[in-house]
Coordinates of C-alpha atoms in Angstrom, one line a residue:
Chain A
M1 CA -38.4 22.4 15.5
I2 CA -37.9 19.2 13.6
A3 CA -40.6 18.0 11.2
I4 CA -40.4 14.6 9.6
N5 CA -43.0 14.3 6.9
H6 CA -44.1 11.0 5.4
L7 CA -40.7 9.4 5.3
E8 CA -40.6 6.1 3.2
F9 CA -37.5 4.0 2.5
S10 CA -36.5 0.6 1.4
Y11 CA -32.9 -0.6 0.6
S12 CA -33.9 -2.0 -2.7
P13 CA -37.1 -1.9 -4.9
S14 CA -37.8 -5.6 -4.2
A15 CA -37.2 -5.5 -0.4
S16 CA -39.8 -4.7 2.2
P17 CA -39.9 -1.1 3.2
V18 CA -37.8 -0.2 6.2
L19 CA -39.6 3.0 6.9
R20 CA -43.3 3.4 6.1
G21 CA -44.8 6.9 6.3
I22 CA -42.9 8.2 9.3
E23 CA -44.4 11.4 10.7
L24 CA -42.8 13.0 13.7
D25 CA -42.7 16.5 15.2
I26 CA -39.9 17.1 17.7
A27 CA -39.8 20.4 19.6
D28 CA -36.7 22.5 20.0
R29 CA -34.6 21.5 23.0
A30 CA -36.5 18.2 23.4
L31 CA -34.9 15.0 24.6
F32 CA -36.7 12.7 22.3
G33 CA -36.5 8.9 22.8
L34 CA -36.9 6.6 19.9
L35 CA -37.7 3.0 21.0
G36 CA -38.0 -0.1 18.9
P37 CA -36.8 -3.7 18.7
N38 CA -34.0 -4.7 16.4
G39 CA -35.0 -4.1 12.8
A40 CA -37.6 -1.6 13.7
G41 CA -35.9 1.1 11.5
K42 CA -34.4 3.3 14.2
T43 CA -30.9 3.4 12.8
T44 CA -32.2 3.8 9.2
L45 CA -34.2 6.8 10.4
L46 CA -31.2 8.3 12.1
S47 CA -29.1 7.6 9.0
I48 CA -31.5 9.5 6.8
L49 CA -31.5 12.4 9.2
A50 CA -27.7 12.4 9.2
G51 CA -27.6 12.3 5.4
L52 CA -26.0 8.9 5.2
I53 CA -28.9 7.6 3.1
D54 CA -30.8 9.5 0.5
C55 CA -34.5 9.2 1.0
P56 CA -36.5 9.3 -2.2
A57 CA -39.9 9.9 -0.5
G58 CA -40.7 12.3 2.4
R59 CA -39.0 15.4 3.8
V60 CA -37.2 16.4 6.9
F61 CA -37.1 20.0 8.1
V62 CA -35.1 21.5 10.8
D63 CA -36.3 25.0 11.6
G64 CA -37.7 25.2 8.2
L65 CA -34.5 24.0 6.5
D66 CA -35.0 21.1 4.2
L67 CA -32.2 18.6 5.1
V68 CA -31.9 17.4 1.5
T69 CA -28.4 18.8 1.0
P70 CA -25.2 18.5 3.0
R71 CA -25.0 22.3 3.2
A72 CA -28.5 22.4 4.8
R73 CA -27.4 19.7 7.3
Q74 CA -24.3 21.7 8.1
Q75 CA -26.4 24.8 8.6
A76 CA -28.7 22.9 10.9
R77 CA -25.7 21.9 13.0
L78 CA -26.7 18.3 13.1
S79 CA -24.4 15.7 14.6
L80 CA -24.6 11.9 14.6
V81 CA -23.0 9.8 17.3
P82 CA -23.1 6.3 15.9
Q83 CA -23.3 3.1 17.9
E84 CA -19.8 2.0 16.8
Y85 CA -16.6 3.4 18.2
A86 CA -16.3 5.6 15.0
F87 CA -12.8 7.0 15.6
Y88 CA -9.2 6.0 15.1
L89 CA -7.8 3.6 17.7
P90 CA -4.1 4.3 17.0
L91 CA -4.6 8.1 17.5
T92 CA -4.8 9.8 20.9
V93 CA -8.0 11.3 22.2
R94 CA -6.6 14.8 21.3
E95 CA -5.5 13.8 17.8
N96 CA -8.9 12.2 17.2
L97 CA -10.8 15.3 18.3
Q98 CA -8.4 17.7 16.4
F99 CA -9.0 15.6 13.3
F100 CA -12.7 15.5 13.5
A101 CA -12.8 19.2 14.2
G102 CA -10.5 19.9 11.2
V103 CA -12.6 17.9 8.7
Q104 CA -15.7 19.7 9.7
G105 CA -14.0 23.0 8.8
V106 CA -13.5 24.3 12.3
P107 CA -10.8 27.1 11.8
G108 CA -7.4 26.2 13.1
S109 CA -7.4 29.0 15.7
E110 CA -10.7 27.6 17.1
V111 CA -9.8 23.9 17.1
D112 CA -8.2 23.9 20.6
Q113 CA -11.2 25.7 22.1
R114 CA -13.7 23.2 20.5
V115 CA -11.6 20.2 21.8
S116 CA -11.4 21.8 25.2
E117 CA -15.2 22.2 25.3
A118 CA -15.9 18.6 24.1
V119 CA -13.5 17.1 26.6
S120 CA -14.8 19.2 29.4
L121 CA -18.4 18.1 28.7
T122 CA -17.3 14.4 28.6
S123 CA -14.6 14.7 31.4
L124 CA -11.8 13.4 29.2
E125 CA -9.3 16.1 30.2
E126 CA -6.9 13.6 31.8
R127 CA -7.1 11.2 28.9
L128 CA -6.2 13.7 26.1
D129 CA -2.9 12.1 25.3
H130 CA -4.0 8.5 25.7
R131 CA -4.3 6.3 22.7
A132 CA -8.0 5.8 21.9
G133 CA -7.4 2.1 21.5
K134 CA -6.2 1.8 25.1
L135 CA -9.3 3.4 26.6
S136 CA -11.9 1.4 28.5
G137 CA -15.3 0.8 26.9
G138 CA -16.9 3.6 28.9
L139 CA -14.1 6.1 28.0
K140 CA -14.5 5.1 24.4
R141 CA -18.2 5.9 24.5
R142 CA -17.4 9.2 26.0
L143 CA -14.9 9.9 23.2
N144 CA -17.5 8.9 20.7
L145 CA -19.8 11.4 22.2
A146 CA -17.2 14.1 22.5
I147 CA -16.5 13.9 18.7
G148 CA -20.2 14.5 18.2
L149 CA -20.1 17.7 20.2
L150 CA -17.3 19.4 18.2
N151 CA -19.6 21.2 15.9
R152 CA -21.6 22.5 18.9
P153 CA -24.7 20.7 17.6
R154 CA -28.3 22.0 17.7
L155 CA -29.5 18.6 16.9
L156 CA -27.7 15.6 18.3
L157 CA -28.6 12.1 17.0
L158 CA -27.5 9.4 19.5
D159 CA -27.7 5.8 18.3
E160 CA -27.6 3.6 21.5
P161 CA -24.8 5.5 23.1
T162 CA -24.7 3.4 26.3
V163 CA -24.4 -0.1 24.7
G164 CA -21.9 -2.4 26.5
I165 CA -20.6 -0.1 29.3
D166 CA -20.6 -0.3 33.0
P167 CA -23.3 1.5 35.1
H168 CA -21.1 4.3 36.2
S169 CA -20.2 5.2 32.6
R170 CA -23.8 4.9 31.6
H171 CA -24.9 7.2 34.4
F172 CA -22.2 9.7 33.4
I173 CA -23.3 9.7 29.7
L174 CA -26.9 10.1 30.6
E175 CA -26.0 13.1 32.8
T176 CA -24.0 14.6 30.0
I177 CA -26.9 14.3 27.6
R178 CA -29.3 15.8 30.2
R179 CA -26.8 18.8 30.5
L180 CA -26.7 19.2 26.8
G181 CA -30.5 19.3 26.7
E182 CA -30.5 22.0 29.4
Q183 CA -28.0 24.0 27.3
G184 CA -30.4 24.0 24.4
T185 CA -29.4 21.0 22.3
T186 CA -32.2 18.9 20.8
V187 CA -31.5 15.2 21.2
I188 CA -32.9 12.2 19.4
Y189 CA -32.0 9.2 21.4
T190 CA -32.4 5.5 20.4
S191 CA -32.0 2.8 23.0
H192 CA -33.1 -0.7 24.0
Y193 CA -33.0 0.4 27.7
M194 CA -36.5 1.5 28.7
E195 CA -35.3 2.8 32.1
E196 CA -32.8 5.1 30.4
V197 CA -35.5 6.5 28.1
E198 CA -37.9 6.9 31.1
E199 CA -35.2 8.7 33.1
L200 CA -34.0 11.0 30.3
C201 CA -36.6 11.7 27.7
D202 CA -39.5 14.1 27.8
R203 CA -41.1 12.6 24.7
V204 CA -40.9 9.1 23.3
A205 CA -41.9 7.3 20.1
I206 CA -42.2 3.6 19.8
M207 CA -41.6 2.2 16.4
D208 CA -41.6 -1.3 14.8
H209 CA -41.6 -2.6 11.2
G210 CA -40.8 0.9 9.9
R211 CA -43.9 2.5 11.5
I212 CA -44.4 4.8 14.5
L213 CA -46.7 2.9 16.7
R214 CA -47.2 5.4 19.4
Q215 CA -45.7 8.8 20.3
G216 CA -46.1 11.4 23.1
T217 CA -44.9 12.3 26.6
L218 CA -44.4 9.5 29.0
A219 CA -47.5 10.5 30.8
E220 CA -49.5 10.4 27.6
L221 CA -48.1 7.0 26.6
L222 CA -48.8 5.4 30.0
A223 CA -52.2 7.0 30.4
G224 CA -54.7 4.2 31.0
Q225 CA -51.9 1.6 31.2
S226 CA -51.5 -0.4 34.3
G227 CA -47.8 -1.3 33.6
S228 CA -44.6 0.4 32.8
L229 CA -43.1 1.7 29.5
E230 CA -41.5 -1.7 29.1
S231 CA -44.8 -3.6 29.2
L232 CA -46.3 -1.1 26.8
F233 CA -43.3 -1.6 24.5
L234 CA -43.6 -5.4 24.7
D235 CA -47.4 -5.2 24.0
L236 CA -47.0 -2.9 21.0
T237 CA -44.1 -4.9 19.5
A238 CA -45.8 -8.2 20.0
R239 CA -43.8 -9.8 22.8
G240 CA -41.8 -12.1 20.6
L241 CA -38.2 -13.0 20.5
R242 CA -36.4 -10.9 17.8
D243 CA -33.2 -11.4 15.9
Chain B
M1 CA -10.7 21.9 0.2
T2 CA -12.1 22.0 3.7
G3 CA -10.2 19.7 6.2
M4 CA -7.7 18.3 3.7
G5 CA -4.9 19.2 6.0
A6 CA -6.6 17.2 8.8
L7 CA -7.1 14.2 6.5
I8 CA -3.5 14.2 5.4
R9 CA -2.2 14.6 9.0
K10 CA -4.4 11.8 10.2
E11 CA -3.2 9.5 7.5
L12 CA 0.5 10.2 8.2
L13 CA -0.1 9.7 11.9
L14 CA -1.8 6.4 11.3
L15 CA 1.1 5.2 9.2
L16 CA 3.7 6.4 11.7
R17 CA 1.9 4.3 14.4
D18 CA 1.9 1.2 12.1
P19 CA 5.4 -0.5 12.5
H20 CA 4.4 -3.3 10.1
G21 CA 3.5 -0.8 7.4
L22 CA 6.8 1.1 7.9
L23 CA 8.7 -2.1 7.7
L24 CA 6.9 -3.0 4.5
L25 CA 7.3 0.3 2.9
F26 CA 10.9 1.3 3.9
V27 CA 12.9 -1.5 5.5
M28 CA 11.8 -4.4 3.1
P29 CA 12.7 -2.6 -0.1
A30 CA 16.0 -1.2 1.3
I31 CA 17.0 -4.8 2.3
F32 CA 16.0 -6.1 -1.2
V33 CA 18.0 -3.4 -2.9
L34 CA 21.1 -4.2 -0.9
I35 CA 20.8 -8.0 -1.2
M36 CA 20.0 -8.1 -4.9
T37 CA 22.5 -5.4 -5.9
F38 CA 25.3 -7.4 -4.4
A39 CA 23.9 -10.8 -5.4
L40 CA 23.7 -9.8 -9.0
Q41 CA 26.7 -7.6 -9.2
N42 CA 28.8 -10.0 -11.3
Q43 CA 26.0 -10.6 -13.7
Y44 CA 26.0 -7.0 -14.7
S45 CA 29.7 -6.4 -14.5
M46 CA 31.1 -8.9 -17.0
S47 CA 33.3 -6.4 -18.7
R48 CA 35.0 -5.0 -15.6
D49 CA 36.2 -6.6 -12.4
V50 CA 34.8 -10.0 -12.8
T51 CA 37.3 -12.9 -13.0
I52 CA 36.6 -16.5 -13.8
D53 CA 39.2 -18.6 -11.9
F54 CA 40.5 -21.8 -13.3
L55 CA 43.2 -24.4 -12.8
L56 CA 45.3 -25.9 -15.6
V57 CA 47.3 -29.0 -15.9
N58 CA 49.7 -29.4 -18.9
E59 CA 50.4 -33.0 -19.7
D60 CA 52.3 -32.1 -22.8
D61 CA 55.9 -31.0 -22.8
G62 CA 56.0 -29.1 -26.1
G63 CA 56.7 -25.4 -26.5
L64 CA 53.3 -24.8 -28.2
S65 CA 51.3 -26.1 -25.3
R66 CA 53.3 -23.9 -22.8
A67 CA 52.6 -20.9 -25.0
F68 CA 48.9 -21.9 -25.1
A69 CA 48.8 -22.2 -21.3
R70 CA 50.5 -18.9 -20.8
Q71 CA 48.2 -17.0 -23.2
L72 CA 45.1 -18.7 -21.8
G73 CA 46.1 -17.3 -18.3
N74 CA 46.2 -13.8 -19.8
M75 CA 42.8 -13.9 -21.4
S76 CA 40.5 -11.6 -19.4
P77 CA 38.3 -12.4 -17.6
L78 CA 39.9 -15.9 -17.3
N79 CA 42.2 -16.0 -14.3
R80 CA 44.6 -18.9 -13.9
Q81 CA 45.2 -20.0 -10.3
E82 CA 48.7 -21.5 -9.8
R83 CA 48.4 -24.6 -7.7
D84 CA 50.7 -27.6 -7.6
L85 CA 47.9 -30.2 -7.6
G86 CA 47.1 -33.4 -9.3
W87 CA 44.1 -33.7 -11.6
Q88 CA 41.9 -35.4 -9.0
D89 CA 42.6 -32.7 -6.4
M90 CA 41.8 -30.0 -8.9
Q91 CA 38.4 -31.7 -9.6
A92 CA 37.7 -31.7 -5.9
L93 CA 38.4 -28.0 -5.7
A94 CA 36.1 -27.3 -8.7
R95 CA 33.4 -29.3 -7.0
Q96 CA 33.7 -27.1 -3.9
G97 CA 33.3 -24.1 -6.1
E98 CA 36.8 -22.6 -5.5
V99 CA 37.5 -22.5 -9.2
K100 CA 35.0 -22.2 -12.1
F101 CA 36.6 -24.7 -14.5
L102 CA 39.6 -26.9 -15.2
V103 CA 41.7 -27.2 -18.3
R104 CA 43.8 -30.3 -19.1
I105 CA 46.2 -30.0 -22.0
R106 CA 46.5 -33.5 -23.4
P107 CA 49.9 -35.1 -24.4
G108 CA 50.6 -34.6 -28.0
F109 CA 48.9 -31.2 -28.0
Q110 CA 50.5 -30.0 -31.3
D111 CA 49.7 -33.2 -33.2
R112 CA 46.2 -33.3 -32.0
L113 CA 45.7 -29.7 -32.9
G114 CA 47.1 -30.2 -36.4
Q115 CA 44.7 -33.1 -36.9
R116 CA 41.7 -31.3 -35.5
Q117 CA 41.4 -33.7 -32.6
P118 CA 40.5 -32.7 -29.0
A119 CA 43.7 -31.3 -27.6
V120 CA 42.3 -29.8 -24.5
E121 CA 39.8 -31.1 -21.9
V122 CA 37.7 -28.6 -20.1
V123 CA 35.8 -29.5 -16.9
L124 CA 33.2 -27.1 -15.6
A125 CA 32.4 -26.6 -12.0
P126 CA 28.8 -27.6 -11.0
G127 CA 26.3 -24.8 -11.1
L128 CA 28.4 -22.5 -13.3
S129 CA 26.2 -19.8 -14.8
P130 CA 25.4 -20.3 -18.5
V131 CA 26.8 -16.8 -19.1
F132 CA 30.2 -17.9 -17.6
V133 CA 30.1 -21.1 -19.6
S134 CA 29.7 -19.1 -22.8
V135 CA 32.6 -16.8 -21.9
V136 CA 34.9 -19.8 -21.1
E137 CA 34.0 -21.6 -24.3
A138 CA 34.4 -18.5 -26.4
R139 CA 37.8 -17.7 -25.0
L140 CA 39.1 -21.3 -25.4
T141 CA 37.7 -21.6 -28.9
E142 CA 39.3 -18.3 -29.9
L143 CA 42.7 -19.4 -28.6
L144 CA 42.6 -22.9 -30.0
N145 CA 41.6 -21.5 -33.5
R146 CA 44.4 -19.0 -33.2
F147 CA 46.9 -21.8 -32.5
Y148 CA 45.5 -24.0 -35.2
L149 CA 45.9 -21.2 -37.8
R150 CA 49.4 -20.6 -36.5
L151 CA 50.3 -24.2 -37.1
R152 CA 48.8 -24.3 -40.6
L153 CA 50.3 -21.0 -41.7
A154 CA 53.7 -22.0 -40.5
T155 CA 53.7 -24.6 -43.2
L156 CA 53.4 -21.8 -45.9
P157 CA 56.6 -20.2 -46.9
G158 CA 57.1 -16.5 -46.2
V159 CA 54.0 -16.0 -44.1
Q160 CA 54.2 -14.3 -40.7
S161 CA 52.7 -16.7 -38.3
S162 CA 52.7 -14.6 -35.1
F163 CA 49.2 -14.5 -33.5
E164 CA 50.1 -12.9 -30.2
A165 CA 47.5 -10.2 -30.8
R166 CA 44.1 -10.9 -29.3
A167 CA 41.0 -11.0 -31.5
S168 CA 39.5 -8.3 -29.2
D169 CA 42.4 -6.0 -30.1
L170 CA 41.1 -5.9 -33.6
M171 CA 37.8 -4.2 -32.6
E172 CA 36.7 -1.3 -30.4
T173 CA 33.8 -1.6 -28.1
R174 CA 31.8 1.3 -26.7
S175 CA 28.4 1.7 -24.9
L176 CA 25.7 4.2 -25.9
Y177 CA 25.2 4.8 -22.2
D178 CA 27.5 7.9 -22.2
D179 CA 30.7 9.1 -23.6
S180 CA 32.8 8.0 -20.7
G181 CA 32.3 4.4 -21.7
A182 CA 30.7 3.5 -18.3
L183 CA 28.4 0.5 -18.4
P184 CA 25.2 -0.1 -16.4
S185 CA 25.7 -2.0 -13.3
S186 CA 23.6 -4.1 -10.9
V187 CA 22.7 -1.1 -8.8
Q188 CA 21.2 0.7 -11.9
Q189 CA 18.8 -2.3 -12.3
N190 CA 18.0 -3.1 -8.7
V191 CA 17.4 0.3 -7.2
P192 CA 14.5 1.3 -9.6
A193 CA 13.2 -2.3 -9.7
W194 CA 12.8 -2.7 -5.9
L195 CA 11.7 0.9 -5.5
L196 CA 8.7 0.3 -7.8
F197 CA 8.0 -2.9 -5.9
A198 CA 7.9 -0.9 -2.7
M199 CA 5.8 1.9 -4.2
F200 CA 3.1 -0.5 -5.2
F201 CA 3.2 -2.1 -1.7
I202 CA 1.5 1.0 -0.3
A203 CA -1.6 -0.9 -1.4
V204 CA -1.3 -2.8 1.9
P205 CA -1.4 0.0 4.5
L206 CA -3.7 2.2 2.4
S207 CA -6.3 -0.5 1.8
T208 CA -6.2 -1.8 5.4
T209 CA -6.6 1.7 6.8
L210 CA -9.6 2.3 4.5
I211 CA -11.2 -1.0 5.4
S212 CA -10.6 -0.4 9.1
E213 CA -12.4 3.0 8.7
R214 CA -15.2 1.2 7.0
Q215 CA -15.5 -1.5 9.6
Q216 CA -15.2 1.0 12.5
G217 CA -17.9 3.2 11.1
T218 CA -15.5 6.1 10.8
L219 CA -16.3 6.6 7.1
L220 CA -20.0 6.8 7.9
R221 CA -19.3 9.4 10.5
L222 CA -17.2 11.4 8.1
R223 CA -20.0 11.3 5.6
S224 CA -22.4 12.5 8.2
M225 CA -20.0 15.4 8.7
G226 CA -20.3 16.2 5.0
V227 CA -17.0 14.7 4.0
G228 CA -17.8 13.1 0.6
A229 CA -16.1 10.3 -1.4
G230 CA -13.9 12.7 -3.3
R231 CA -12.4 14.2 -0.2
V232 CA -11.9 10.9 1.6
L233 CA -10.1 9.3 -1.4
F234 CA -8.1 12.5 -2.2
G235 CA -7.2 12.7 1.5
K236 CA -5.5 9.3 1.0
V237 CA -3.9 10.1 -2.4
I238 CA -1.8 13.0 -1.1
P239 CA -0.2 11.5 2.0
F240 CA 0.6 8.2 0.3
F241 CA 1.9 10.1 -2.7
L242 CA 4.3 11.8 -0.2
V243 CA 5.2 8.4 1.2
N244 CA 6.0 7.2 -2.3
L245 CA 8.3 10.2 -2.9
L246 CA 10.0 9.5 0.4
Q247 CA 10.6 6.0 -0.8
V248 CA 12.1 7.3 -4.0
V249 CA 14.5 9.6 -2.1
L250 CA 15.4 6.8 0.4
M251 CA 16.1 4.2 -2.3
F252 CA 18.1 6.6 -4.5
L253 CA 20.2 7.7 -1.4
I254 CA 20.9 4.0 -0.8
G255 CA 22.1 3.6 -4.3
L256 CA 24.1 6.8 -4.3
Y257 CA 25.8 6.5 -0.9
L258 CA 25.2 3.3 1.1
I259 CA 25.9 0.7 -1.7
P260 CA 29.3 2.4 -2.6
L261 CA 30.1 2.5 1.1
L262 CA 29.6 -1.2 1.3
G263 CA 31.8 -1.8 -1.7
G264 CA 29.2 -1.9 -4.5
D265 CA 28.9 0.3 -7.6
R266 CA 27.5 3.8 -7.2
L267 CA 24.1 4.6 -8.7
T268 CA 24.5 7.1 -11.5
L269 CA 21.4 9.3 -12.1
G270 CA 22.0 10.0 -15.8
A271 CA 22.0 13.5 -17.3
H272 CA 18.3 14.2 -17.0
P273 CA 17.1 13.7 -13.4
A274 CA 13.9 15.6 -14.3
G275 CA 12.9 12.4 -16.2
L276 CA 13.3 10.4 -13.0
V277 CA 11.0 12.9 -11.2
L278 CA 8.4 12.5 -13.9
V279 CA 8.5 8.7 -13.8
S280 CA 8.4 8.7 -10.0
V281 CA 5.4 11.0 -9.9
A282 CA 3.5 8.9 -12.5
A283 CA 4.4 5.6 -10.8
S284 CA 3.3 6.9 -7.5
L285 CA -0.1 8.0 -8.9
A286 CA -0.5 4.6 -10.5
A287 CA 0.4 2.9 -7.2
V288 CA -1.9 5.0 -5.0
S289 CA -4.9 4.7 -7.4
Y290 CA -4.3 0.9 -7.6
A291 CA -4.3 0.8 -3.8
L292 CA -7.6 2.7 -3.6
L293 CA -9.2 0.2 -6.0
V294 CA -7.9 -2.7 -3.9
A295 CA -9.5 -1.1 -0.8
Q296 CA -12.8 -0.8 -2.7
I297 CA -13.0 -4.3 -4.0
T298 CA -12.1 -6.1 -0.8
R299 CA -14.2 -6.4 2.3
T300 CA -11.7 -7.4 5.0
I301 CA -8.2 -6.5 6.0
E302 CA -7.1 -10.1 5.4
Q303 CA -8.5 -10.0 1.8
A304 CA -6.9 -6.7 1.1
T305 CA -3.5 -7.8 2.4
I306 CA -3.6 -11.0 0.3
V307 CA -4.9 -9.4 -2.9
S308 CA -2.4 -6.5 -2.6
A309 CA 0.6 -8.8 -2.0
V310 CA -0.4 -11.4 -4.6
F311 CA -1.0 -8.9 -7.4
N312 CA 2.1 -6.9 -6.5
I313 CA 4.3 -10.0 -6.7
I314 CA 2.7 -11.0 -10.0
M315 CA 3.2 -7.5 -11.4
A316 CA 6.8 -7.5 -10.2
A317 CA 7.6 -10.9 -11.6
L318 CA 6.1 -10.1 -15.0
G319 CA 7.4 -6.5 -15.0
G320 CA 11.1 -7.4 -14.6
V321 CA 11.6 -6.5 -11.0
M322 CA 12.7 -10.0 -9.9
V323 CA 14.2 -11.2 -13.2
P324 CA 15.2 -8.6 -15.8
R325 CA 12.8 -8.8 -18.8
F326 CA 15.6 -9.1 -21.3
L327 CA 16.3 -12.6 -19.8
M328 CA 12.8 -13.7 -20.4
P329 CA 11.5 -15.5 -23.5
D330 CA 9.7 -13.4 -26.1
L331 CA 6.2 -14.4 -24.9
M332 CA 7.0 -13.6 -21.3
Q333 CA 8.5 -10.3 -22.3
Q334 CA 5.3 -9.5 -24.2
V335 CA 3.1 -10.5 -21.3
G336 CA 5.3 -8.5 -18.9
G337 CA 4.8 -5.5 -21.1
Y338 CA 1.3 -5.1 -19.6
S339 CA 2.6 -4.7 -16.0
P340 CA 2.6 -1.1 -14.7
M341 CA 5.8 -2.0 -13.0
A342 CA 7.4 -2.7 -16.4
W343 CA 6.3 0.7 -17.6
G344 CA 7.9 2.3 -14.5
L345 CA 11.0 0.3 -14.8
E346 CA 11.4 1.1 -18.5
G347 CA 10.9 4.8 -17.7
Y348 CA 13.7 4.6 -15.0
F349 CA 15.9 2.6 -17.4
D350 CA 15.5 5.3 -20.1
I351 CA 17.2 7.7 -17.8
L352 CA 19.5 5.5 -15.6
L353 CA 20.7 3.0 -18.3
R354 CA 20.1 4.6 -21.6
N355 CA 20.9 8.1 -20.6
G356 CA 17.6 9.3 -22.1
T357 CA 15.9 12.6 -21.8
V358 CA 12.5 13.7 -20.5
V359 CA 11.0 13.1 -23.9
D360 CA 12.2 9.5 -23.9
V361 CA 10.2 8.7 -20.7
L362 CA 6.9 10.2 -22.0
P363 CA 5.4 7.0 -23.4
E364 CA 5.9 5.2 -20.1
V365 CA 4.7 8.2 -18.1
G366 CA 1.6 8.4 -20.3
A367 CA 0.9 4.7 -19.7
L368 CA 1.3 5.0 -16.0
L369 CA -1.0 8.1 -15.8
A370 CA -3.6 6.3 -18.0
F371 CA -3.5 3.3 -15.6
A372 CA -3.8 5.7 -12.6
A373 CA -6.8 7.5 -14.1
L374 CA -8.5 4.2 -14.8
M375 CA -7.9 2.8 -11.3
L376 CA -9.0 6.0 -9.7
A377 CA -12.2 6.2 -11.8
L378 CA -13.1 2.6 -10.8
A379 CA -12.3 3.3 -7.1
V380 CA -14.5 6.4 -7.0
W381 CA -17.3 4.7 -9.0
R382 CA -17.2 1.8 -6.6
Y383 CA -17.1 4.0 -3.5
R384 CA -20.0 6.0 -4.7
R385 CA -22.0 3.0 -5.8
V386 CA -21.7 0.9 -2.6
G387 CA -21.2 3.7 -0.1
P388 CA -18.8 4.0 2.8
E389 CA -20.3 1.2 4.8
Q390 CA -19.6 -1.6 2.3
G391 CA -16.7 -3.0 0.4

């Protein structure tokens, strides 16, 4: 169970707050969708959960563990899959996976097993000895995800994991995430693609300007609405062109 | 420290996959050492195998001028070439650089000498080094004075007027380098100089790797995995320190084996190689820390490459890598004294040129370590202040 209590954040004292009193409860094994236009605060929220940004106000608990220290985050087995291809292009898929397993303290005797699990979940077995820089966009996304699975995460934070890839690769990644959910991983998933969130997530929060505007199951969000999730999203986020 | 082996292995793999980096770190300095060692060989070997070729025409038919011509031909390092040519042809050869200077003994040599009038005309080849000019002038002045004294003393009754002995026979010369009398050579200057230049050039691959990691989001990912600033930076210090040591071994092997094989002088390591190890370690720590700071104060790979290269070249020029500091004017020598490359070079020279001991290199080692500590502290401070996502 993840409890986010009154999270507030701004990048400097003079700047507008990026997060304003965020309150979220996310159940174990949930596939939780976080929707919002650019600048809504999704990536900042994920960054705070992943420990990339220290948050002076508010608390995040995972199964009662206060995620204020790196040790607590490690105990919570939290993993962030960033939007960028955050790996080494000159290294092979295997070398990348071995490296990221190694820096997370996976014992040497266990590294091959973890690599094998990660490539199996992402179907990268045949690409193990290919240079990461030579992979297609879809395969790079899969490698990005595979790295995030090396610590066998209980909580997986996915920041727009399907940006810029073809429909087949997107479908594969969504299926992989669904399988992870079935195996017990809690997933927080940010995306601009409404249909992905509708297809994948059991609970959704829509945020803008640093606030959670609406949260609940899809059915709860769409109750009393004539339109789709997309039209609700556009209504809530004021239908304007964004940066 | 958790994962340090993985960080080191990753860094070495990235370097191995970077042909430009390898060229910069290993091939470029090796080529510089070879070129500069042979190019400057004569400048450092005046007392040994160097000869300064000249042509002489004697327009006087007296016995004294013939003796003068003979003795001039025997004065090392002057080397008279025997050619049956006229004065104009000799000048043409000098212009082409085939000989370094020409001597014309004028008619009436003895009378002119006795009256302290120019008895000899010397014509220098264009572009002759000032060092060579000084040697030529010193030798000719010495010989002319000897012959003048011989003439004057011959007029005094009962005085022995033989001056066949050379002035240099009246003194002994020895070097403080070692008891064998060996003198430092071009290879002793150039191997450590270009080695230091190469060591500081790790700033290019190290900073560009770190900036790529920042731009790719890899540093953020590492931070989300609990890998902090200390581990990230330390994970770069160790592999690049190893790369520096590999450069040291390679450059010294070139000096010890390749240069002699190609006909140059062999590098001699002095009596205290432990001092070389100490200087190498300190210079490497200084170079790696400097590289880390460059990576922290630049935002793009282009900026990092330019900043690294420009500062390296300035440090090298001031520090005596390109032009030995003893050839510089006092002010430049003082300014150059602030370059870390000068400290490293002086440390190496203490052992390689001055046959010093470990104690002799401690001031330079101390300066390099202080520089390394300052650069590292600034790099860590900057990394922590701005975070892994910004430069």
